[in-house]
């Protein structure tokens, strides 16, 4: 509701006025950098858009706004647990997800990311990341009303709905693209179109290829438009021209509309690519952060309950800017994926040596304390071996050879590998071979089950538990990918769907195995049941630990043994030390690591055991995760 004019409103400014005053100055600086002399005009348009959106915001969402304004750290709390699923693969449709709420609350889920569900183009659509209509949902999943019903149901259970917002590109069948193709000047300016190859060739000199296998090059000739169109990803995904403020206004309007349907977190897909600059790789340009700053400020005014997650799979030195450095500190995305931590977990598992992991984690500058990480061991995409030459060299390894070693290991090609992965997008020019495969298959469960060797099965389950403990203990929102809570293996049938046959990322995007989920309750010895118990236990323990609030960073302690990663969290409620054994060996841990911090006694919360520390060493079991806090 807008405030009435008159004395009251002079005394009590409206929420709109207060919030606008709060965000307008910094927004204005970003708009000037982005659009120069048009900043005022664009600012006015944004004001009108957010004013309308706030007017239209439903009462229950306004209540959530108030709640979040009182608890701005909601995404940082230790009880946050994310679950990521394809709606149709998890539960058929939106209504089906609503019927599975007990399952989600039983796991402790507080944050549900349903993979792309907006209306994509027909046929190949990059897993839904080629959106044809941002104001419609996939008809097989339901209607926009069904989506709204689902968000309300989730909200009632304390679960936030997270959605993908593809900001870098739209499907070439999107109305904007169709009108651009038909020659409408207004819409041609929504895209990056070139009459000939002169500029594309110059840009190409510095651009990497995202999908060298199935979409080489970054530009596609469109017959009807008679132009080369910028297409970073697939040829049917047209990059947007964010240098045009109309695109910004469209997205603010769209995001407010979706927020008013109950979406609580926007995952800003491929955000790193949104601003192009000749002579660069056209990623991580400073304007990307000005754009995010403006988008976030608008949403903070219209729907302050909403948070942003940056999907920026970039080098650590570029990553921090997505959570805000300099004047954007804490003013851009609230959350970012910790891709490097994920890569390092697999690296440490393969090598049984955490020295490179220590080095890499130390190279990440501190993040703003108001932000959080999305921590994960596996996601819906492939794993690219984001290990820098510098970090490799620091521990005496060669970056190129080491990345090759990891591809060989996780594709299962190398001798002694426990992994069963698939090579994705081998690039002969760079030597890159990214890896697909489910968490359990990469961690050795598939090979172990085939061998039937119980001790191998046990080791694989321990590796899986270790990975989950590490993402739960790092500080951030641990993201559980559907099926990992049951140790689902690679889906070898993914290629039966012709739309997926070319893209082996579908091997780790299986259908939910509800029959197995049922059996977990009655057959405690099943590997799935053992994995499930371990994960639930980790989540339960985590919720009780204020030390895991994401405002406190996990810091690397140089480990007395290269097989064991040691992290420390210096939280006002007390210090916490985490120990992760990445080897199948029993590792005696020198007691100083703990006595220096805890004196004579410490409590290990995952086992519930209280240790007498000095003068003993502590045996860390194969693949054990141990979380120590002060004894009570
Ligand atoms: C993100 C998604 C990926 C998709 C790409 C293009 O990286 O995670 O699945 O292919 O964006 O939209």
Coordinates of C-alpha atoms and ligand atoms in Angstrom, one line a residue:
X1 CA 0.0 0.0 0.0
X2 CA 1.1 3.5 -0.8
X3 CA 1.0 6.0 2.1
X4 CA -1.7 8.7 2.0
X5 CA -0.5 12.2 1.4
X6 CA -0.7 14.6 4.3
X7 CA 0.9 15.1 7.7
X8 CA 1.2 11.3 8.4
X9 CA 3.3 10.7 5.4
X10 CA 5.6 13.6 6.3
X11 CA 6.2 11.9 9.6
X12 CA 6.2 8.4 8.4
X13 CA 7.7 8.1 5.0
X14 CA 6.5 5.1 3.0
X15 CA 8.6 1.9 2.6
X16 CA 9.2 2.9 -1.0
X17 CA 10.5 6.3 -0.1
X18 CA 12.8 4.9 2.7
X19 CA 14.1 2.2 0.5
X20 CA 14.6 4.4 -2.5
X21 CA 16.5 6.9 -0.5
X22 CA 18.6 4.1 0.9
X23 CA 19.6 2.7 -2.5
X24 CA 19.3 5.5 -5.0
X25 CA 22.8 7.1 -4.5
X26 CA 24.8 4.0 -5.1
X27 CA 22.5 2.9 -7.9
X28 CA 22.9 6.2 -9.5
X29 CA 26.7 5.8 -9.5
X30 CA 26.4 2.4 -11.2
X31 CA 23.9 3.8 -13.8
X32 CA 26.3 6.6 -14.7
X33 CA 29.1 4.2 -15.3
X34 CA 26.8 2.0 -17.3
X35 CA 24.8 4.5 -19.3
X36 CA 26.5 7.9 -18.9
X37 CA 24.2 10.7 -19.7
X38 CA 21.1 8.5 -19.7
X39 CA 21.5 7.6 -16.0
X40 CA 18.7 10.0 -14.8
X41 CA 16.2 8.8 -17.4
X42 CA 17.0 5.1 -16.6
X43 CA 16.8 5.8 -12.9
X44 CA 13.3 7.3 -13.3
X45 CA 12.1 4.3 -15.2
X46 CA 13.5 2.0 -12.6
X47 CA 11.8 4.0 -9.9
X48 CA 8.4 3.6 -11.6
X49 CA 8.9 -0.1 -12.1
X50 CA 9.8 -0.8 -8.5
X51 CA 7.0 1.5 -7.2
X52 CA 4.5 -0.5 -9.2
X53 CA 6.0 -3.8 -8.1
X54 CA 5.9 -2.9 -4.5
X55 CA 2.3 -1.8 -4.8
X56 CA 1.4 -5.1 -6.3
X57 CA 3.4 -7.2 -3.8
X58 CA 1.0 -9.6 -2.0
X59 CA 0.6 -9.2 1.8
X60 CA 2.2 -12.5 2.8
X61 CA 5.3 -11.7 0.8
X62 CA 5.4 -8.2 2.4
X63 CA 5.4 -10.0 5.7
X64 CA 8.3 -12.1 4.6
X65 CA 10.1 -8.9 3.5
X66 CA 9.7 -7.5 7.1
X67 CA 11.0 -10.8 8.5
X68 CA 14.0 -10.8 6.3
X69 CA 14.8 -7.1 7.0
X70 CA 14.9 -8.2 10.7
X71 CA 17.0 -11.2 9.9
X72 CA 19.3 -10.1 7.0
X73 CA 21.6 -13.1 7.7
X74 CA 18.9 -15.7 6.9
X75 CA 21.0 -17.3 4.2
X76 CA 24.0 -17.6 6.5
X77 CA 22.4 -19.6 9.2
X78 CA 23.9 -23.0 10.1
X79 CA 20.5 -24.7 9.5
X80 CA 20.4 -23.7 5.8
X81 CA 20.4 -26.7 3.6
X82 CA 19.9 -26.5 -0.2
X83 CA 18.4 -29.2 -2.4
X84 CA 18.6 -29.0 -6.2
X85 CA 16.3 -30.9 -8.5
X86 CA 14.7 -31.1 -11.9
X87 CA 11.0 -30.7 -11.2
X88 CA 10.0 -33.5 -13.6
X89 CA 12.8 -35.8 -12.5
X90 CA 12.0 -35.3 -8.8
X91 CA 8.2 -35.3 -8.7
X92 CA 6.7 -34.9 -12.2
X93 CA 5.4 -31.4 -11.9
X94 CA 4.9 -28.5 -9.5
X95 CA 1.9 -30.1 -7.8
X96 CA 4.0 -33.3 -7.4
X97 CA 6.7 -31.3 -5.6
X98 CA 4.0 -30.0 -3.3
X99 CA 3.2 -33.6 -2.5
X100 CA 6.8 -34.3 -1.6
X101 CA 7.2 -31.6 1.0
X102 CA 7.5 -34.2 3.8
X103 CA 10.5 -35.7 2.1
X104 CA 12.2 -32.3 1.8
X105 CA 11.4 -31.2 5.4
X106 CA 12.5 -34.6 6.6
X107 CA 15.9 -34.0 5.1
X108 CA 16.0 -30.5 6.6
X109 CA 15.8 -28.6 3.4
X110 CA 15.4 -24.9 3.7
X111 CA 16.2 -23.9 0.1
X112 CA 14.9 -25.6 -2.9
X113 CA 16.4 -24.9 -6.3
X114 CA 14.2 -26.2 -9.0
X115 CA 16.2 -26.4 -12.2
X116 CA 15.1 -24.2 -15.2
X117 CA 11.3 -24.3 -15.4
X118 CA 10.5 -21.2 -17.5
X119 CA 9.2 -21.9 -21.0
X120 CA 12.2 -23.0 -23.1
X121 CA 12.4 -23.3 -26.9
X122 CA 11.2 -26.6 -28.4
X123 CA 13.8 -29.3 -29.1
X124 CA 17.4 -28.8 -27.8
X125 CA 17.3 -26.2 -25.1
X126 CA 20.5 -26.7 -23.0
X127 CA 18.6 -28.2 -20.0
X128 CA 16.1 -25.3 -20.1
X129 CA 18.7 -22.6 -20.2
X130 CA 17.4 -21.4 -23.6
X131 CA 14.2 -19.5 -22.4
X132 CA 11.6 -18.6 -25.0
X133 CA 9.2 -16.9 -22.6
X134 CA 10.1 -15.7 -19.1
X135 CA 6.5 -15.1 -18.2
X136 CA 5.4 -18.7 -18.8
X137 CA 6.4 -22.0 -17.2
X138 CA 6.8 -25.3 -18.9
X139 CA 3.3 -26.6 -19.6
X140 CA 4.2 -30.1 -18.5
X141 CA 5.1 -28.8 -15.1
X142 CA 2.0 -26.7 -14.6
X143 CA 0.9 -23.1 -14.9
X144 CA 2.1 -19.9 -13.3
X145 CA -0.7 -20.2 -10.8
X146 CA 0.6 -23.7 -9.9
X147 CA 4.1 -22.2 -9.4
X148 CA 2.6 -19.5 -7.1
X149 CA 0.7 -22.2 -5.1
X150 CA 3.9 -24.2 -4.8
X151 CA 5.9 -21.2 -3.5
X152 CA 3.2 -20.5 -0.9
X153 CA 3.3 -24.2 0.2
X154 CA 7.1 -24.1 0.4
X155 CA 7.1 -20.8 2.3
X156 CA 4.7 -22.3 4.9
X157 CA 7.3 -25.0 5.5
X158 CA 10.2 -22.5 5.7
X159 CA 11.6 -23.5 2.3
X160 CA 12.7 -20.8 -0.1
X161 CA 12.2 -21.4 -3.8
X162 CA 15.3 -20.7 -5.9
X163 CA 15.1 -20.3 -9.6
X164 CA 17.4 -19.9 -12.6
X165 CA 17.2 -16.6 -14.2
X166 CA 19.2 -16.8 -17.4
X167 CA 20.5 -13.3 -17.9
X168 CA 23.2 -13.6 -20.5
X169 CA 21.0 -14.9 -23.3
X170 CA 17.5 -15.9 -24.5
X171 CA 16.4 -18.5 -26.9
X172 CA 16.4 -17.4 -30.5
X173 CA 12.7 -18.1 -30.5
X174 CA 12.1 -15.5 -27.7
X175 CA 9.8 -12.7 -28.9
X176 CA 12.7 -10.1 -28.6
X177 CA 14.8 -12.3 -30.9
X178 CA 11.9 -12.9 -33.4
X179 CA 11.3 -9.2 -33.6
X180 CA 15.0 -8.5 -34.0
X181 CA 15.1 -11.0 -36.8
X182 CA 12.1 -9.4 -38.5
X183 CA 14.1 -6.2 -38.6
X184 CA 12.6 -4.1 -35.7
X185 CA 15.4 -1.7 -34.8
X186 CA 14.3 -1.5 -31.1
X187 CA 14.8 -5.3 -30.7
X188 CA 17.9 -5.6 -32.8
X189 CA 19.4 -3.4 -30.2
X190 CA 18.6 -6.0 -27.5
X191 CA 21.2 -8.3 -29.1
X192 CA 24.7 -8.1 -30.5
X193 CA 24.4 -8.3 -34.2
X194 CA 27.1 -7.7 -36.8
X195 CA 26.7 -7.2 -40.6
X196 CA 30.0 -9.0 -41.4
X197 CA 32.8 -10.9 -39.7
X198 CA 35.1 -7.9 -39.1
X199 CA 34.2 -7.3 -35.4
X200 CA 33.3 -10.9 -34.6
X201 CA 36.8 -11.9 -35.8
X202 CA 38.4 -9.3 -33.7
X203 CA 36.5 -10.4 -30.6
X204 CA 37.2 -14.1 -31.3
X205 CA 40.9 -13.5 -30.8
X206 CA 40.3 -13.3 -27.1
X207 CA 37.2 -15.4 -26.5
X208 CA 37.3 -18.9 -25.1
X209 CA 34.8 -21.6 -26.3
X210 CA 32.3 -22.8 -23.8
X211 CA 31.0 -25.8 -25.8
X212 CA 33.8 -26.5 -28.3
X213 CA 32.2 -29.9 -29.1
X214 CA 28.7 -28.9 -30.0
X215 CA 28.8 -25.2 -30.5
X216 CA 32.3 -24.0 -31.7
X217 CA 32.8 -20.3 -32.0
X218 CA 31.0 -17.4 -30.3
X219 CA 29.0 -16.1 -33.3
X220 CA 26.3 -17.6 -35.4
X221 CA 25.1 -16.3 -38.8
X222 CA 21.3 -15.9 -38.9
X223 CA 19.9 -16.0 -42.5
X224 CA 16.8 -14.1 -41.8
X225 CA 18.4 -11.3 -39.8
X226 CA 21.3 -11.3 -42.3
X227 CA 23.7 -10.8 -39.5
X228 CA 26.2 -12.5 -37.2
X229 CA 24.7 -12.9 -33.8
X230 CA 26.7 -13.2 -30.6
X231 CA 26.0 -16.7 -29.2
X232 CA 28.5 -17.6 -26.4
X233 CA 26.8 -20.9 -25.6
X234 CA 24.8 -22.8 -28.2
X235 CA 23.8 -21.3 -31.6
X236 CA 20.2 -21.1 -30.4
X237 CA 21.1 -19.0 -27.3
X238 CA 21.4 -15.3 -28.3
X239 CA 23.4 -13.1 -26.0
X240 CA 21.7 -10.0 -24.8
X241 CA 23.1 -6.5 -25.1
X242 CA 23.2 -5.2 -21.5
X243 CA 24.7 -2.0 -22.7
X244 CA 21.2 -1.2 -23.8
X245 CA 19.3 0.1 -20.7
X246 CA 16.0 -1.3 -22.1
X247 CA 17.4 -4.8 -21.4
X248 CA 18.0 -3.8 -17.8
X249 CA 14.5 -2.4 -17.4
X250 CA 13.0 -5.5 -18.9
X251 CA 14.8 -7.7 -16.4
X252 CA 13.9 -5.5 -13.4
X253 CA 10.3 -5.7 -14.4
X254 CA 10.5 -9.5 -14.9
X255 CA 12.3 -10.1 -11.7
X256 CA 9.8 -8.1 -9.7
X257 CA 7.0 -10.1 -11.3
X258 CA 8.6 -13.4 -10.5
X259 CA 9.4 -12.2 -6.9
X260 CA 5.8 -11.4 -6.5
X261 CA 4.9 -15.0 -7.4
X262 CA 7.0 -16.0 -4.4
X263 CA 10.5 -16.7 -5.9
X264 CA 13.0 -16.0 -3.1
X265 CA 16.4 -16.5 -4.7
X266 CA 17.5 -15.8 -8.2
X267 CA 20.4 -17.8 -9.5
X268 CA 21.9 -15.4 -12.0
X269 CA 22.9 -17.8 -14.7
X270 CA 26.0 -17.1 -16.7
X271 CA 26.2 -13.6 -15.1
X272 CA 29.9 -13.4 -15.8
X273 CA 29.3 -13.1 -19.6
X274 CA 26.9 -10.2 -19.6
X275 CA 29.2 -7.3 -20.6
X276 CA 31.4 -7.4 -23.6
X277 CA 34.6 -5.5 -24.1
X278 CA 36.9 -5.7 -27.2
X279 CA 40.3 -7.1 -26.4
X280 CA 39.2 -9.1 -23.4
X281 CA 37.7 -12.5 -22.8
X282 CA 34.4 -10.7 -22.2
X283 CA 33.9 -12.2 -18.8
X284 CA 34.0 -10.5 -15.4
X285 CA 34.0 -7.0 -16.8
X286 CA 33.5 -4.3 -14.1
X287 CA 30.2 -3.4 -15.6
X288 CA 28.8 -6.8 -14.7
X289 CA 29.0 -5.7 -11.1
X290 CA 27.4 -2.4 -11.7
X291 CA 24.5 -4.2 -13.4
X292 CA 24.1 -6.6 -10.5
X293 CA 24.3 -3.7 -8.1
X294 CA 21.4 -2.0 -9.9
X295 CA 19.3 -5.2 -10.1
X296 CA 19.8 -5.9 -6.5
X297 CA 19.1 -2.4 -5.3
X298 CA 15.8 -2.6 -7.3
X299 CA 14.9 -5.9 -5.7
X300 CA 15.9 -4.6 -2.3
X301 CA 13.3 -1.9 -2.7
X302 CA 10.5 -3.9 -4.4
X303 CA 11.0 -7.3 -2.6
X304 CA 13.7 -7.2 0.1
X305 CA 13.1 -10.9 1.0
X306 CA 14.8 -11.8 -2.3
X307 CA 18.4 -12.8 -2.5
X308 CA 20.8 -13.2 -5.5
X309 CA 23.1 -16.1 -6.2
X310 CA 25.8 -15.5 -8.8
X311 CA 26.5 -18.4 -11.1
X312 CA 30.1 -17.3 -11.8
X313 CA 32.4 -20.3 -12.4
X314 CA 35.5 -18.2 -12.6
X315 CA 39.0 -17.9 -11.1
X316 CA 39.2 -17.0 -7.4
X317 CA 40.7 -13.6 -8.2
X318 CA 37.6 -12.8 -10.2
X319 CA 35.1 -14.5 -8.0
X320 CA 35.1 -12.2 -5.0
X321 CA 33.8 -9.3 -7.1
X322 CA 30.5 -11.2 -7.4
X323 CA 30.0 -10.9 -3.7
X324 CA 31.2 -7.4 -3.8
X325 CA 34.6 -5.6 -3.6
X326 CA 35.2 -1.9 -3.3
X327 CA 32.1 0.1 -3.3
X328 CA 30.0 -3.0 -4.3
X329 CA 31.1 -4.7 -1.1
X330 CA 28.1 -6.8 0.0
X331 CA 25.9 -5.0 -2.5
X332 CA 25.8 -7.4 -5.4
X333 CA 25.1 -11.2 -5.0
X334 CA 24.4 -12.6 -1.6
X335 CA 25.8 -15.9 -2.5
X336 CA 28.2 -17.5 -5.0
X337 CA 29.2 -21.0 -5.9
X338 CA 32.5 -22.1 -4.4
X339 CA 33.6 -23.9 -7.5
X340 CA 37.2 -24.1 -6.5
X341 CA 36.5 -25.8 -3.2
X342 CA 34.5 -28.4 -5.1
X343 CA 37.3 -29.0 -7.5
X344 CA 39.8 -29.3 -4.7
X345 CA 37.7 -31.9 -2.9
X346 CA 38.0 -34.2 -5.9
X347 CA 41.6 -33.3 -6.3
X348 CA 42.4 -34.2 -2.7
X349 CA 40.4 -37.5 -3.0
X350 CA 42.4 -38.5 -6.1
X351 CA 45.8 -37.5 -4.9
X352 CA 45.3 -38.2 -1.1
X353 CA 47.3 -35.0 -0.7
X354 CA 45.9 -31.7 0.5
X355 CA 48.9 -29.4 -0.1
X356 CA 47.4 -28.0 -3.3
X357 CA 44.1 -27.6 -1.6
X358 CA 45.6 -25.6 1.2
X359 CA 47.4 -23.4 -1.3
X360 CA 44.3 -22.8 -3.4
X361 CA 42.0 -22.1 -0.4
X362 CA 44.6 -19.6 1.0
X363 CA 44.6 -17.8 -2.3
X364 CA 40.9 -16.8 -2.0
X365 CA 40.6 -13.3 -0.5
X366 CA 38.1 -12.9 2.4
X367 CA 34.5 -12.5 1.3
X368 CA 32.2 -9.8 2.7
X369 CA 30.9 -11.1 6.0
X370 CA 27.3 -10.5 5.0
X371 CA 27.6 -13.0 2.1
X372 CA 27.7 -16.7 1.8
X373 CA 29.0 -19.5 -0.3
X374 CA 27.0 -22.2 -2.1
X375 CA 29.1 -25.2 -1.2
X376 CA 28.7 -28.4 -3.2
X377 CA 30.5 -31.5 -4.1
X378 CA 28.7 -32.0 -7.4
X379 CA 26.2 -30.0 -9.5
X380 CA 24.2 -30.5 -12.7
X381 CA 27.2 -29.3 -14.8
X382 CA 30.4 -31.0 -15.7
X383 CA 33.5 -30.5 -13.5
X384 CA 36.2 -28.4 -15.2
X385 CA 39.6 -28.7 -13.5
X386 CA 39.9 -25.2 -12.3
X387 CA 43.4 -25.6 -10.9
X388 CA 45.6 -22.7 -11.7
X389 CA 49.2 -23.2 -12.9
X390 CA 50.3 -21.0 -10.0
X391 CA 48.7 -23.2 -7.3
X392 CA 50.0 -26.3 -9.0
X393 CA 53.5 -24.8 -9.3
X394 CA 53.4 -23.7 -5.6
X395 CA 53.4 -27.4 -4.6
X396 CA 55.9 -28.4 -7.3
X397 CA 53.3 -29.7 -9.9
X398 CA 52.7 -28.8 -13.5
X399 CA 49.2 -27.3 -14.0
X400 CA 48.6 -28.8 -17.4
X401 CA 49.8 -32.3 -16.4
X402 CA 47.9 -32.2 -13.2
X403 CA 44.6 -31.3 -14.9
X404 CA 45.3 -34.1 -17.3
X405 CA 45.9 -36.5 -14.4
X406 CA 42.5 -35.6 -12.9
X407 CA 40.7 -36.1 -16.2
X408 CA 42.4 -39.5 -16.5
X409 CA 41.5 -40.4 -13.0
X410 CA 37.9 -39.3 -13.0
X411 CA 37.1 -40.7 -16.4
X412 CA 38.4 -44.0 -14.9
X413 CA 41.1 -44.3 -17.5
X414 CA 44.0 -44.4 -15.1
X415 CA 45.3 -47.4 -13.3
X416 CA 43.9 -47.7 -9.8
X417 CA 41.2 -45.2 -10.2
X418 CA 38.0 -45.8 -8.2
X419 CA 36.0 -43.3 -10.4
X420 CA 33.6 -43.9 -13.2
X421 CA 33.1 -40.6 -15.1
X422 CA 32.6 -39.5 -18.7
X423 CA 34.7 -37.0 -20.6
X424 CA 32.7 -33.9 -21.5
X425 CA 33.8 -31.3 -24.2
X426 CA 37.4 -32.5 -24.8
X427 CA 39.2 -29.5 -26.3
X428 CA 42.3 -30.5 -28.3
X429 CA 43.3 -26.9 -28.5
X430 CA 43.7 -26.4 -24.8
X431 CA 44.0 -30.1 -23.7
X432 CA 40.9 -29.6 -21.4
X433 CA 38.8 -32.6 -20.7
X434 CA 35.9 -31.8 -18.4
X435 CA 34.2 -34.6 -16.5
X436 CA 30.5 -35.7 -16.1
X437 CA 29.3 -38.3 -13.7
X438 CA 27.2 -38.6 -10.5
X439 CA 28.8 -37.9 -7.1
X440 CA 28.5 -41.6 -6.1
X441 CA 30.0 -42.9 -9.4
X442 CA 32.9 -40.4 -9.2
X443 CA 33.5 -41.3 -5.6
X444 CA 33.8 -45.0 -6.4
X445 CA 30.5 -46.5 -5.5
X446 CA 29.7 -47.8 -9.0
X447 CA 33.0 -49.6 -9.4
X448 CA 32.8 -51.0 -5.8
X449 CA 29.3 -52.3 -6.3
X450 CA 30.4 -54.0 -9.5
X451 CA 33.3 -55.7 -7.7
X452 CA 30.9 -56.7 -4.9
X453 CA 33.8 -56.2 -2.4
X454 CA 32.3 -55.0 0.9
X455 CA 35.4 -53.2 2.0
X456 CA 35.5 -51.2 -1.3
X457 CA 31.8 -50.4 -0.9
X458 CA 32.5 -49.2 2.6
X459 CA 35.4 -47.0 1.4
X460 CA 33.2 -45.5 -1.3
X461 CA 30.4 -44.7 1.2
X462 CA 33.0 -43.1 3.5
X463 CA 34.3 -40.9 0.6
X464 CA 30.7 -39.8 -0.1
X465 CA 30.1 -39.0 3.5
X466 CA 33.4 -37.1 3.7
X467 CA 32.5 -34.9 0.7
X468 CA 29.1 -34.1 2.4
X469 CA 30.8 -33.3 5.7
X470 CA 33.2 -31.0 3.9
X471 CA 30.5 -29.0 2.1
X472 CA 28.4 -28.9 5.3
X473 CA 31.4 -27.7 7.4
X474 CA 32.9 -25.1 5.1
X475 CA 30.4 -22.3 5.9
X476 CA 27.7 -21.5 3.4
X477 CA 24.6 -23.2 2.1
X478 CA 25.5 -26.8 1.4
X479 CA 23.8 -27.8 -1.8
X480 CA 22.5 -31.4 -2.1
X481 CA 21.9 -32.5 -5.6
X482 CA 18.8 -34.7 -6.0
X483 CA 19.7 -38.3 -5.7
X484 CA 23.1 -37.8 -4.0
X485 CA 21.3 -38.4 -0.6
X486 CA 20.8 -42.0 -1.9
X487 CA 24.1 -42.3 -3.7
X488 CA 22.4 -42.6 -7.2
X489 CA 24.9 -43.8 -9.8
X490 CA 25.4 -42.5 -13.4
X491 CA 22.3 -42.8 -15.5
X492 CA 23.7 -44.9 -18.4
X493 CA 20.4 -44.5 -20.3
X494 CA 20.6 -40.7 -20.7
X495 CA 21.3 -41.0 -24.4
X496 CA 17.9 -42.6 -25.1
X497 CA 16.4 -39.2 -25.1
X498 CA 17.6 -37.8 -28.5
X499 CA 17.5 -34.3 -27.1
X500 CA 20.1 -35.3 -24.5
X501 CA 22.2 -37.9 -26.4
X502 CA 24.9 -35.3 -27.3
X503 CA 25.2 -34.0 -23.8
X504 CA 26.6 -36.5 -21.2
X505 CA 25.9 -34.1 -18.4
X506 CA 22.5 -35.9 -18.4
X507 CA 24.4 -39.0 -17.0
X508 CA 24.4 -37.2 -13.6
X509 CA 20.9 -35.8 -13.8
X510 CA 18.9 -39.0 -13.1
X511 CA 15.3 -39.5 -12.3
X512 CA 14.5 -39.8 -8.6
X513 CA 14.4 -43.4 -7.4
X514 CA 11.5 -43.2 -5.0
X515 CA 11.4 -47.0 -4.6
X516 CA 15.0 -46.9 -3.3
X517 CA 14.1 -43.9 -1.1
X518 CA 11.3 -46.1 0.5
X519 CA 13.7 -49.1 1.0
X520 CA 16.1 -46.9 2.9
X521 CA 13.6 -46.8 5.7
X522 CA 13.4 -50.6 6.0
X523 CA 16.8 -51.9 4.8
X524 CA 19.4 -50.2 6.9
X525 CA 22.3 -52.0 5.3
X526 CA 21.7 -50.8 1.8
X527 CA 24.5 -48.5 0.6
X528 CA 21.8 -45.9 -0.1
X529 CA 20.6 -46.2 3.5
X530 CA 24.1 -45.9 4.9
X531 CA 24.7 -42.8 2.8
X532 CA 21.4 -41.3 3.7
X533 CA 22.0 -41.8 7.4
X534 CA 25.4 -40.2 7.2
X535 CA 24.1 -37.2 5.4
X536 CA 21.1 -36.7 7.8
X537 CA 23.4 -37.0 10.7
X538 CA 25.8 -34.4 9.4
X539 CA 22.9 -32.0 8.7
X540 CA 21.4 -32.5 12.2
X541 CA 24.8 -31.9 13.9
X542 CA 25.4 -28.8 11.7
X543 CA 22.1 -27.2 12.7
X544 CA 23.3 -27.2 16.4
X545 CA 26.6 -25.4 15.7
X546 CA 26.6 -21.6 15.8
X547 CA 30.2 -21.9 14.7
X548 CA 29.0 -22.7 11.2
X549 CA 27.3 -19.3 10.6
X550 CA 28.6 -18.2 7.2
X551 CA 29.8 -14.8 8.4
X552 CA 32.8 -16.7 9.9
X553 CA 35.3 -17.9 7.3
X554 CA 37.0 -21.3 7.3
X555 CA 40.7 -20.8 7.4
X556 CA 43.4 -23.2 6.4
X557 CA 45.7 -24.6 9.1
X558 CA 48.8 -26.1 7.7
X559 CA 48.3 -29.7 8.3
X560 CA 50.9 -31.9 10.1
X561 CA 50.0 -34.6 7.6
X562 CA 49.5 -34.1 3.8
X563 CA 46.6 -36.6 3.8
X564 CA 44.5 -34.6 6.2
X565 CA 42.9 -31.2 5.6
X566 CA 42.6 -29.0 8.7
X567 CA 40.3 -26.0 8.7
X568 CA 39.7 -23.6 11.6
X569 CA 36.6 -21.3 12.2
X570 CA 37.2 -18.6 14.7
X571 CA 33.6 -17.8 15.7
X572 CA 32.7 -15.5 18.6
X573 CA 31.0 -18.6 20.2
X574 CA 34.2 -20.5 20.2
X575 CA 36.7 -22.0 17.9
X576 CA 36.0 -25.0 15.7
X577 CA 38.5 -27.2 14.1
X578 CA 37.6 -29.5 11.2
X579 CA 39.7 -32.4 10.1
X580 CA 39.2 -34.3 6.9
X581 CA 41.2 -37.4 6.0
X582 CA 41.3 -37.7 2.2
X583 CA 43.1 -41.1 2.4
X584 CA 42.1 -44.7 3.0
X585 CA 44.7 -44.8 5.8
X586 CA 44.4 -44.3 9.6
X587 CA 46.3 -41.1 10.1
X588 CA 47.7 -40.2 13.6
X589 CA 47.1 -36.5 14.0
X590 CA 49.6 -34.6 16.1
X591 CA 47.7 -33.4 19.1
X592 CA 49.2 -29.8 19.0
X593 CA 46.7 -28.9 16.3
X594 CA 44.0 -29.3 18.9
X595 CA 45.7 -28.6 22.2
X596 CA 46.8 -25.2 21.0
X597 CA 43.2 -24.3 20.5
X598 CA 41.4 -26.3 23.1
X599 CA 43.8 -27.2 25.9
X600 CA 43.5 -30.7 27.3
X601 CA 40.0 -31.6 26.1
X602 CA 37.9 -31.2 23.0
X603 CA 34.6 -32.5 21.8
X604 CA 34.2 -34.1 18.4
X605 CA 30.6 -33.4 17.5
X606 CA 30.1 -35.8 14.6
X607 CA 30.8 -38.8 16.8
X608 CA 29.7 -37.1 20.0
X609 CA 33.0 -38.2 21.6
X610 CA 35.0 -36.2 24.1
X611 CA 38.7 -36.5 23.7
X612 CA 41.5 -36.3 26.3
X613 CA 44.0 -34.6 24.1
X614 CA 47.5 -34.5 25.5
X615 CA 49.8 -36.3 25.2
X616 CA 48.2 -38.6 22.7
X617 CA 47.9 -38.4 19.0
X618 CA 44.4 -38.8 17.6
X619 CA 43.7 -41.5 15.1
X620 CA 41.8 -40.1 12.1
X621 CA 40.1 -43.0 10.4
X622 CA 40.0 -43.6 6.6
X623 CA 38.1 -40.8 5.0
X624 CA 36.9 -39.6 8.4
X625 CA 35.5 -36.1 8.9
X626 CA 35.9 -34.8 12.5
X627 CA 34.5 -31.5 13.8
X628 CA 36.1 -30.4 17.1
X629 CA 34.8 -27.7 19.5
X630 CA 35.6 -26.9 23.1
X631 CA 34.6 -29.6 25.6
X632 CA 31.5 -28.7 27.6
Ligands
LIG1 C1 25.2 -22.2 -16.7 C2 24.4 -23.5 -16.5 C3 24.7 -24.5 -17.6 C4 24.3 -23.8 -18.9 C5 24.9 -22.4 -19.1 C6 24.3 -21.7 -20.2 O1 26.5 -22.4 -16.7 O2 24.8 -24.0 -15.2 O3 24.0 -25.7 -17.4 O4 24.7 -24.7 -20.0 O5 24.7 -21.7 -17.9 O6 23.0 -21.1 -19.8

